[in-house]
PDB file of C-alpha atoms in Angstrom:
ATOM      1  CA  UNK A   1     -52.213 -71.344 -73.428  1.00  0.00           C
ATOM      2  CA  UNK A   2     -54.187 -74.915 -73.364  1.00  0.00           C
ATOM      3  CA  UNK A   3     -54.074 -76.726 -70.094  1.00  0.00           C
ATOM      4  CA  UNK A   4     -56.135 -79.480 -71.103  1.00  0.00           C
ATOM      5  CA  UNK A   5     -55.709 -82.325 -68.370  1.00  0.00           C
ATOM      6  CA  UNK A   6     -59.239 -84.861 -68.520  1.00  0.00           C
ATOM      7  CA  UNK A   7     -60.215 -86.629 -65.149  1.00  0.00           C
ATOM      8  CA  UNK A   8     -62.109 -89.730 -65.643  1.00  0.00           C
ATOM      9  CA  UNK A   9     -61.976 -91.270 -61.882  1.00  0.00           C
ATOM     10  CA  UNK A  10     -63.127 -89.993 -59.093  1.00  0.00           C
ATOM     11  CA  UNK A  11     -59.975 -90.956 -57.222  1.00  0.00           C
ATOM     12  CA  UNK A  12     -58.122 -88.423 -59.206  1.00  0.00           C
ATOM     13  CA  UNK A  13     -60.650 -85.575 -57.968  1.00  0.00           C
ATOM     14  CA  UNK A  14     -59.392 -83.625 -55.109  1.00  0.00           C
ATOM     15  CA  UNK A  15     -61.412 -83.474 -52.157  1.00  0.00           C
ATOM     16  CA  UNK A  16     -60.961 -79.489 -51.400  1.00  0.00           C
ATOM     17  CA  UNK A  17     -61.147 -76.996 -54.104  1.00  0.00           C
ATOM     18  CA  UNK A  18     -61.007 -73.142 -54.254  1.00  0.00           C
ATOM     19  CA  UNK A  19     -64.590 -71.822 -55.026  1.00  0.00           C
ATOM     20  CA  UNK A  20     -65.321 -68.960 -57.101  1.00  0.00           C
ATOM     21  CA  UNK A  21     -69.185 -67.631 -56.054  1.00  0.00           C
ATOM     22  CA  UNK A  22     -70.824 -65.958 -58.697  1.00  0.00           C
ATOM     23  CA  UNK A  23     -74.347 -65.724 -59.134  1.00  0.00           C
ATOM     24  CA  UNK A  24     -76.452 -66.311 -62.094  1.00  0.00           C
ATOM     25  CA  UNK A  25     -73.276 -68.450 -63.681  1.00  0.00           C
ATOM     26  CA  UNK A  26     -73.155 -71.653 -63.224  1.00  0.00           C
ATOM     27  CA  UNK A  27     -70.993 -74.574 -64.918  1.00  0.00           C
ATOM     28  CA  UNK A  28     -72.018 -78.367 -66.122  1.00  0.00           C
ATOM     29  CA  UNK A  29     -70.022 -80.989 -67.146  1.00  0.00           C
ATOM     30  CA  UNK A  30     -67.611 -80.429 -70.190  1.00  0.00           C
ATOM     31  CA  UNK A  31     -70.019 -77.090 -70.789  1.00  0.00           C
ATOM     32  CA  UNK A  32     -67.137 -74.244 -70.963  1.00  0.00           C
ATOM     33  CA  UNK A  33     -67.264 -70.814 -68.836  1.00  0.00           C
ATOM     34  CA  UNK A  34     -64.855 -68.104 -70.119  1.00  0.00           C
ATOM     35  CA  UNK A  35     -64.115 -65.589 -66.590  1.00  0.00           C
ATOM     36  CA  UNK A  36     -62.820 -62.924 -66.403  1.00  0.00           C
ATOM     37  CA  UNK A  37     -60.674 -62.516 -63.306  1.00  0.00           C
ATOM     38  CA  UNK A  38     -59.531 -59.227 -61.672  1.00  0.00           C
ATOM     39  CA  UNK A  39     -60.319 -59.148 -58.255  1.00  0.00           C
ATOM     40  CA  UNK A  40     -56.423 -59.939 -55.983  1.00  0.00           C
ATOM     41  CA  UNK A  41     -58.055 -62.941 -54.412  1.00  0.00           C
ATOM     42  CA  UNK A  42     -58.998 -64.276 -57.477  1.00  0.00           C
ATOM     43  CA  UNK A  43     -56.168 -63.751 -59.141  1.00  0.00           C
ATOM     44  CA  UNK A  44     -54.065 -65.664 -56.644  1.00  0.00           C
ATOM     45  CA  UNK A  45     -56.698 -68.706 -56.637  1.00  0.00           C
ATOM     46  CA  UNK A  46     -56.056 -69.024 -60.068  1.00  0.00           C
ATOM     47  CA  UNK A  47     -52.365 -68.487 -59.303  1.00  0.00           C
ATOM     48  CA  UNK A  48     -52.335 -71.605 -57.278  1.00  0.00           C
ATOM     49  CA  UNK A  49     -55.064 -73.646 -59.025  1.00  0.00           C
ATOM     50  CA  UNK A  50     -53.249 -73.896 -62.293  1.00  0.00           C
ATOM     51  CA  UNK A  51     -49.352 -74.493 -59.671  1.00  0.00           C
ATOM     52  CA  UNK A  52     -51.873 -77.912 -58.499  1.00  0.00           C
ATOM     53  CA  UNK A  53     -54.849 -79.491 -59.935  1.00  0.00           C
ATOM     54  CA  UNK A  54     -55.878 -77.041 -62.239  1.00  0.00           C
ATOM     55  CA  UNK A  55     -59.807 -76.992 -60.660  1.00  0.00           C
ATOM     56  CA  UNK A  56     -62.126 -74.607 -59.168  1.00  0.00           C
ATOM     57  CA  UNK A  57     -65.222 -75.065 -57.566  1.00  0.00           C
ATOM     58  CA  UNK A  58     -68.161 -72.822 -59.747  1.00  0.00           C
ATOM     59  CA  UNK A  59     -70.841 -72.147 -57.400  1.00  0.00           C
ATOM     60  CA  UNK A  60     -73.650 -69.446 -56.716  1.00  0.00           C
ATOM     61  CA  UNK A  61     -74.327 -67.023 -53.434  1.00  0.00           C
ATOM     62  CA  UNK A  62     -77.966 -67.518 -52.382  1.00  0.00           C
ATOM     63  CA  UNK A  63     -79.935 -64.834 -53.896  1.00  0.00           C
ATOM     64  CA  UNK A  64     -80.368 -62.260 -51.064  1.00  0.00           C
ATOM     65  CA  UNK A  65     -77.719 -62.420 -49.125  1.00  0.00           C
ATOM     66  CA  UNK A  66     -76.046 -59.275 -48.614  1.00  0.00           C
ATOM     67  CA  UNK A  67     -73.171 -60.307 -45.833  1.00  0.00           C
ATOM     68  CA  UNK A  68     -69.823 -59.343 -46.446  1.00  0.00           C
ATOM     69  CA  UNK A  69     -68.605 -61.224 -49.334  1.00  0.00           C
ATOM     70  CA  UNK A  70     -66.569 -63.689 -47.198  1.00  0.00           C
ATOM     71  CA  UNK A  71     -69.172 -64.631 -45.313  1.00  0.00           C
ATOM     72  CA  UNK A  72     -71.864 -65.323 -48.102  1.00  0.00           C
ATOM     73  CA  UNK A  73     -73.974 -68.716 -48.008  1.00  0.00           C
ATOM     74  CA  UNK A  74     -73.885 -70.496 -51.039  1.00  0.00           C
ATOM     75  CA  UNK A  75     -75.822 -73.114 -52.457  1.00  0.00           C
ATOM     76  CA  UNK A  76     -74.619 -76.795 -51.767  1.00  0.00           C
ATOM     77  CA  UNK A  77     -74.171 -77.797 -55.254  1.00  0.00           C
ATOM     78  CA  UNK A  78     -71.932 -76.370 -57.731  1.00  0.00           C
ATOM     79  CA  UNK A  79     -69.516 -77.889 -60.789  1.00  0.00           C
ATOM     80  CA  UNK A  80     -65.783 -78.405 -60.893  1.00  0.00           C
ATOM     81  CA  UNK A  81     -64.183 -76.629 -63.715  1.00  0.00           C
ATOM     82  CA  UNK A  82     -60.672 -77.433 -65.286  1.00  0.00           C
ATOM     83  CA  UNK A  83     -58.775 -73.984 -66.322  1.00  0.00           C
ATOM     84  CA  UNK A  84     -58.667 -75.361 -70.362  1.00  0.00           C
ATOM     85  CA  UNK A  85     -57.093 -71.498 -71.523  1.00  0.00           C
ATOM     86  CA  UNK A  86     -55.533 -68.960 -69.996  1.00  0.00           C
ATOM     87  CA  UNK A  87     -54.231 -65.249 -71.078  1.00  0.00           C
ATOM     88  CA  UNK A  88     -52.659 -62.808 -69.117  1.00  0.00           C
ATOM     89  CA  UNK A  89     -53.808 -59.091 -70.043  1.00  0.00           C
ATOM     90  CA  UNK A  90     -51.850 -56.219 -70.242  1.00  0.00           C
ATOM     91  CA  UNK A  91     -53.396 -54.360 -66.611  1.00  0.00           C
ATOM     92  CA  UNK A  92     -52.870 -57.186 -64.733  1.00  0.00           C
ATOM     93  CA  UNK A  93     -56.186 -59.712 -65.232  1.00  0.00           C
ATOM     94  CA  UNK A  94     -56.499 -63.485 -65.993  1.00  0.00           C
ATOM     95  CA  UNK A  95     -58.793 -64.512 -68.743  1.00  0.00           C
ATOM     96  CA  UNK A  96     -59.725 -67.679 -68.486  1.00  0.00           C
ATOM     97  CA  UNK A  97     -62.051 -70.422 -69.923  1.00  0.00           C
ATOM     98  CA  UNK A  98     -63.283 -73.046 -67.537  1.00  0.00           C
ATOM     99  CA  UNK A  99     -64.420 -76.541 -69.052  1.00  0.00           C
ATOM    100  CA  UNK A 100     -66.748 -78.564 -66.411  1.00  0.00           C
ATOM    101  CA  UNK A 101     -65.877 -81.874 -65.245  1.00  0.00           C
ATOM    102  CA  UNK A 102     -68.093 -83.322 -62.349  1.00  0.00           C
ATOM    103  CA  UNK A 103     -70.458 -81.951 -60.319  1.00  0.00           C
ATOM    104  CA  UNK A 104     -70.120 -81.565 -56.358  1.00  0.00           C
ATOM    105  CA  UNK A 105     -71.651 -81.014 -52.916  1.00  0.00           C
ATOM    106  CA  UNK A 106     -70.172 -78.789 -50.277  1.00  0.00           C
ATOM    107  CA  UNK A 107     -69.601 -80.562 -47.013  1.00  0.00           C
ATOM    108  CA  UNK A 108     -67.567 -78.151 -45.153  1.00  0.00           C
ATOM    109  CA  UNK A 109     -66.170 -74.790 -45.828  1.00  0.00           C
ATOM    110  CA  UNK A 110     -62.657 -74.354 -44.364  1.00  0.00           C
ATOM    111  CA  UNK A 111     -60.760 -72.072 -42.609  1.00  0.00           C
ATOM    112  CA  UNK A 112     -57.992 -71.240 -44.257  1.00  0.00           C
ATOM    113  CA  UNK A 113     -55.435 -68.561 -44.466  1.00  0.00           C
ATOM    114  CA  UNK A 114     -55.959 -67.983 -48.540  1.00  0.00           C
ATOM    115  CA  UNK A 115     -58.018 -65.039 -49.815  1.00  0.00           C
ATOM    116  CA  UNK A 116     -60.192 -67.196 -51.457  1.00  0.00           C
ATOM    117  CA  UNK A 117     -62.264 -69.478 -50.215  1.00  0.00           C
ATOM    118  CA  UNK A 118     -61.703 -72.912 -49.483  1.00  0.00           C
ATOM    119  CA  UNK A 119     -64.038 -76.271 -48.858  1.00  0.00           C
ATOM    120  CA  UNK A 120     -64.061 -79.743 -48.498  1.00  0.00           C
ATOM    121  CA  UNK A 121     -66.526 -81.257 -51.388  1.00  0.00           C
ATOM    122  CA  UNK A 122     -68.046 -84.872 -52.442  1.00  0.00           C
ATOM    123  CA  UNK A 123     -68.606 -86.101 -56.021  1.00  0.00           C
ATOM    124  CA  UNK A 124     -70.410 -89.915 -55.243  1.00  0.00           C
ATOM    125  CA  UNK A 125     -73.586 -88.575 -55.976  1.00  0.00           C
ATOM    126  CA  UNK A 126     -72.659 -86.990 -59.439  1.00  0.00           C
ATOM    127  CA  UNK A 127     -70.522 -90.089 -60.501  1.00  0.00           C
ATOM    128  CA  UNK A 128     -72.630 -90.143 -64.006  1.00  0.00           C
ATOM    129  CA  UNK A 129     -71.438 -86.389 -64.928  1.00  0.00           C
ATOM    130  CA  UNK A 130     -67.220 -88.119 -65.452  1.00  0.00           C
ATOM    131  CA  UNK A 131     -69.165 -90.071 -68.224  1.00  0.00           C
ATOM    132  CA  UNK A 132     -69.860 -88.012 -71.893  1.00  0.00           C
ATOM    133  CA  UNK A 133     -73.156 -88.110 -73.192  1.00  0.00           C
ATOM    134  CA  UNK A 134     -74.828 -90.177 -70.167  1.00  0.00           C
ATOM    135  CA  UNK A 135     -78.273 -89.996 -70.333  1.00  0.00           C
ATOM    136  CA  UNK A 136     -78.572 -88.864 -74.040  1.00  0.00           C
ATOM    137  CA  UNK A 137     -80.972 -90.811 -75.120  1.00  0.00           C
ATOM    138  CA  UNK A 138     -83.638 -90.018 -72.760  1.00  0.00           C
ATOM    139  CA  UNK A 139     -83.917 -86.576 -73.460  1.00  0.00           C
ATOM    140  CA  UNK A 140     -86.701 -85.468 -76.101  1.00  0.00           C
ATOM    141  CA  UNK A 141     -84.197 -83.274 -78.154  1.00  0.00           C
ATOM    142  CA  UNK A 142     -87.197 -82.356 -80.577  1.00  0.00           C
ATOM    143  CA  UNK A 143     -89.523 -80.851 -77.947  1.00  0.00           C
ATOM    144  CA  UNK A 144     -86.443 -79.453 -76.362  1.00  0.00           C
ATOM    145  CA  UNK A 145     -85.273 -77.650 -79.394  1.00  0.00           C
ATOM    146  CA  UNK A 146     -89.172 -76.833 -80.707  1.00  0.00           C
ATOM    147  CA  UNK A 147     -89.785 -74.935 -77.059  1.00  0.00           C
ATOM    148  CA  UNK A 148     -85.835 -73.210 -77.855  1.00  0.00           C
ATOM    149  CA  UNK A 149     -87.010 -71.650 -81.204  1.00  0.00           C
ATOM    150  CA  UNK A 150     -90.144 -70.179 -79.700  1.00  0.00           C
ATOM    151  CA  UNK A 151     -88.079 -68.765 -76.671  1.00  0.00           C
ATOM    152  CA  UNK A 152     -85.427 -67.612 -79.206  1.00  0.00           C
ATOM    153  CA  UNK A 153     -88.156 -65.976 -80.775  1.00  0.00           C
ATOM    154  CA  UNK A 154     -89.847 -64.053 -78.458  1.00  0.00           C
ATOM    155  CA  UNK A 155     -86.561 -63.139 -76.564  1.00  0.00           C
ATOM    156  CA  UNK A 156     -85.243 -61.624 -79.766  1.00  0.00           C
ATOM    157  CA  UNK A 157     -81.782 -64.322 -79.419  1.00  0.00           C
ATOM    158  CA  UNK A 158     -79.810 -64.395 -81.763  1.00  0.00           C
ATOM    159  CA  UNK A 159     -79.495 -68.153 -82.857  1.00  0.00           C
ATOM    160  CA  UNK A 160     -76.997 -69.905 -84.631  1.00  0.00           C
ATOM    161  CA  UNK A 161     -79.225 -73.171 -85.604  1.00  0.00           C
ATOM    162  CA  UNK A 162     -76.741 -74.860 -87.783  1.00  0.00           C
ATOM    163  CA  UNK A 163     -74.885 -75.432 -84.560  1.00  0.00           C
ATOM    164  CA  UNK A 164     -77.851 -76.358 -82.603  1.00  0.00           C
ATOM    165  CA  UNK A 165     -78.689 -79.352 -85.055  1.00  0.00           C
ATOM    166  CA  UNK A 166     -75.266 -80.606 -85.153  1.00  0.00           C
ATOM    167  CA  UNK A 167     -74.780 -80.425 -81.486  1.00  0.00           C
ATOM    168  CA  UNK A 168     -74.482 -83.590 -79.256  1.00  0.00           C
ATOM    169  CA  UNK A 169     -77.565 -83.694 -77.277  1.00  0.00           C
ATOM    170  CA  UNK A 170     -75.494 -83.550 -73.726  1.00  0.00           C
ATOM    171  CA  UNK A 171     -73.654 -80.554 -75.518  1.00  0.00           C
ATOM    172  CA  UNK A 172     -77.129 -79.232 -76.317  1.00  0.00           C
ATOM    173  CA  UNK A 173     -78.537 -79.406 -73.263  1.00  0.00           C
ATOM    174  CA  UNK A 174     -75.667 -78.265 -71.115  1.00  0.00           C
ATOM    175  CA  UNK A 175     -74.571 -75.197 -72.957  1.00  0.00           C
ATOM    176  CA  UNK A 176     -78.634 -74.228 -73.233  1.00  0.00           C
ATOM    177  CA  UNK A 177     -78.879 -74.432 -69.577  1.00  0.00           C
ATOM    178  CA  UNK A 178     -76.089 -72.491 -69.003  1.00  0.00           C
ATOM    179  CA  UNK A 179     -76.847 -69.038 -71.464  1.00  0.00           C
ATOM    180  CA  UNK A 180     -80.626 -68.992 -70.501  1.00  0.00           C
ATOM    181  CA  UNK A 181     -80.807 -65.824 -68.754  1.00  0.00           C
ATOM    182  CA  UNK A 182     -82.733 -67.455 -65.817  1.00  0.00           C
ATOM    183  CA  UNK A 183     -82.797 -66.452 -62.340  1.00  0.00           C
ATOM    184  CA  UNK A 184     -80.467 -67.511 -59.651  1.00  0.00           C
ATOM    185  CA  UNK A 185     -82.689 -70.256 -58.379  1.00  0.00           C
ATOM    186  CA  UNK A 186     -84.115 -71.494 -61.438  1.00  0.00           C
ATOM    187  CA  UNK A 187     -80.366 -72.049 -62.839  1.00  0.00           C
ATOM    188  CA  UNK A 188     -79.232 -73.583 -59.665  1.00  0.00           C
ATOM    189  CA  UNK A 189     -82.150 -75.875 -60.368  1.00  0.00           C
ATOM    190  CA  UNK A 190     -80.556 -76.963 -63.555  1.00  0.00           C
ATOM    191  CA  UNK A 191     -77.446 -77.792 -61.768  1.00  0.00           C
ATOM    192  CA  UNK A 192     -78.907 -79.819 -59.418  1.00  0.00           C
ATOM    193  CA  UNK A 193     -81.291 -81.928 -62.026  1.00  0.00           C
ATOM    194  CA  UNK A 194     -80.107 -85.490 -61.437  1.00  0.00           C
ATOM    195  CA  UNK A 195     -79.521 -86.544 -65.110  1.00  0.00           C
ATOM    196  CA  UNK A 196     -79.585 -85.037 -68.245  1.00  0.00           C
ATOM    197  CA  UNK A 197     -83.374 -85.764 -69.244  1.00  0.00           C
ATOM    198  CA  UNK A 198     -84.167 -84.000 -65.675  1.00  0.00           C
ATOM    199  CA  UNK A 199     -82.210 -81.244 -66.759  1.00  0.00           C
ATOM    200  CA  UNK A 200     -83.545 -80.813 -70.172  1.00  0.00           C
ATOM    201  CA  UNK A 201     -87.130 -81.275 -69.166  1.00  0.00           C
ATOM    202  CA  UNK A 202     -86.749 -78.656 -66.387  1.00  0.00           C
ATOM    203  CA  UNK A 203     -85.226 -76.461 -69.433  1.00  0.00           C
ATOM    204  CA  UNK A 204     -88.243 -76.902 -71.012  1.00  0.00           C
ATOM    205  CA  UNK A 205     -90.350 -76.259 -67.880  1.00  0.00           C
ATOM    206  CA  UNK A 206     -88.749 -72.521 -67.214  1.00  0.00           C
ATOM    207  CA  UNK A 207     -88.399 -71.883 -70.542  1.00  0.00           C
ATOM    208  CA  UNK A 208     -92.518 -72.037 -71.230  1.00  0.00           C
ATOM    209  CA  UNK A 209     -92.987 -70.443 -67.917  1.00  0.00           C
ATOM    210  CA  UNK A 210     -91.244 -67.440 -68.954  1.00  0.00           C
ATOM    211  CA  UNK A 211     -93.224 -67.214 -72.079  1.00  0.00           C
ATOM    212  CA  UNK A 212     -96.510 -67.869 -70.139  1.00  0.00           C
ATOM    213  CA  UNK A 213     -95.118 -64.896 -68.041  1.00  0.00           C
ATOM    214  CA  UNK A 214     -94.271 -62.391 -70.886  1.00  0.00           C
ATOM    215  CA  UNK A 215     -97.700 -63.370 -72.411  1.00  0.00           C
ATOM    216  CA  UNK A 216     -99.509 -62.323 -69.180  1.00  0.00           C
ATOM    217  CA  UNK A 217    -100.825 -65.594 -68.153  1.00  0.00           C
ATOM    218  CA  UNK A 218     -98.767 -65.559 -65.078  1.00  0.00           C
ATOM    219  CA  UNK A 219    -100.340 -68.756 -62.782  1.00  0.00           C
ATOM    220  CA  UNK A 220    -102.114 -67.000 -59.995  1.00  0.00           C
ATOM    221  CA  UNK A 221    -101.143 -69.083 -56.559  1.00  0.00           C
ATOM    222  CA  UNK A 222    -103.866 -69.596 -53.689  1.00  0.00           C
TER     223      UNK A 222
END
């Protein structure tokens, strides 16, 4: 089932959406997120997101925190996803895709009588993510892609480079940022880059980090 509905203003964005915490995922702009969804509350967000505007807020748990789910602190940036497919299962779970549209901050978390839970979000600072490929040109593709090969490499990934090379750069940059099997914090940091050079160049920083790290020349910190 395709549910394909693009936003391109942020006047069509609503200013409350459902959030779905989940740490060590995260979601960038027209990057896609396949979920999937068993858990009652869950099941019901999705229930009503796809009855209204079809969008829930992707966002991360601080690493640590081990309140009671509901009460959780989250990060203040996450990534507005559009359900794009959707299958019903046989036992009674959703699988869905999720294809990123924009970028937003938290600026109050609701009380509300839904399951799930609820907040009040702004996208002005993330205008640039409702436009595709912004910031393409900036990024160094080739030392981006040189730095993937040797991190494919010694992380034993499985690589389909055909793809890579005919990837859009955004594309590129997105979906690489959001398989990396990074830490909590170092992925929210890829969220949170301010452009898409920011992002790939922070890529590029963790990525030869964690090779410095497997090749024991971990920096030592006074």
């Amino acid at each position: 089932m395709s549910l394909n509905h693009p936003y391109a203003d942020i006047d069509e964005l609503p200013n409350v959406l459902p959030l779905f915490p989940l740490s060590g995922a995260i979601l960038l702009p027209r990057g896609e997120l396949p979920l999937n969804v068993f858990e009652p509350r869950y099941l019901a967000m999705v229930d009503d997101a796809i009855a209204g505007a079809r969008l829930i807020g992707m966002i991360q748990p601080l690493p640590g925190d081990e309140t009671v789910a509901d009460a959780t602190q989250l990060y203040n940036v996450g990534c507005a996803g559009r359900i794009t497919r959707l299958a019903e299962t046989g036992d009674g779970r959703y699988l869905i895709t999720l294809t990123g549209v924009v970028r937003f901050r938290v600026l109050d978390e609701l009380r509300v009588r839904t399951q799930y839970r609820q907040c009040q979000v702004g996208y002005d600072e993330f205008l640039e993510d409702l436009t595709t490929g912004a910031g393409a040109d900036a990024v160094d593709r080739e030392s981006m892609v040189s730095m993937l090969r040797n991190f494919a490499e010694c992380s034993k990934l499985e690589v389909d480079w055909a793809s890579i090379d005919a990837a859009p750069t955004e594309t590129l940059v997105n979906a690489l940022a959001m398989m990396c099997p990074f830490g909590a914090n170092d992925k929210q940091a890829l969220i949170e880059a301010i452009d898409l050079k920011t992002r790939a160049e922070t890529l590029i920083a963790l990525a030869k980090l964690d090779l410095a790290q497997r090749a024991g020349d971990r920096p030592q910190w006074h």
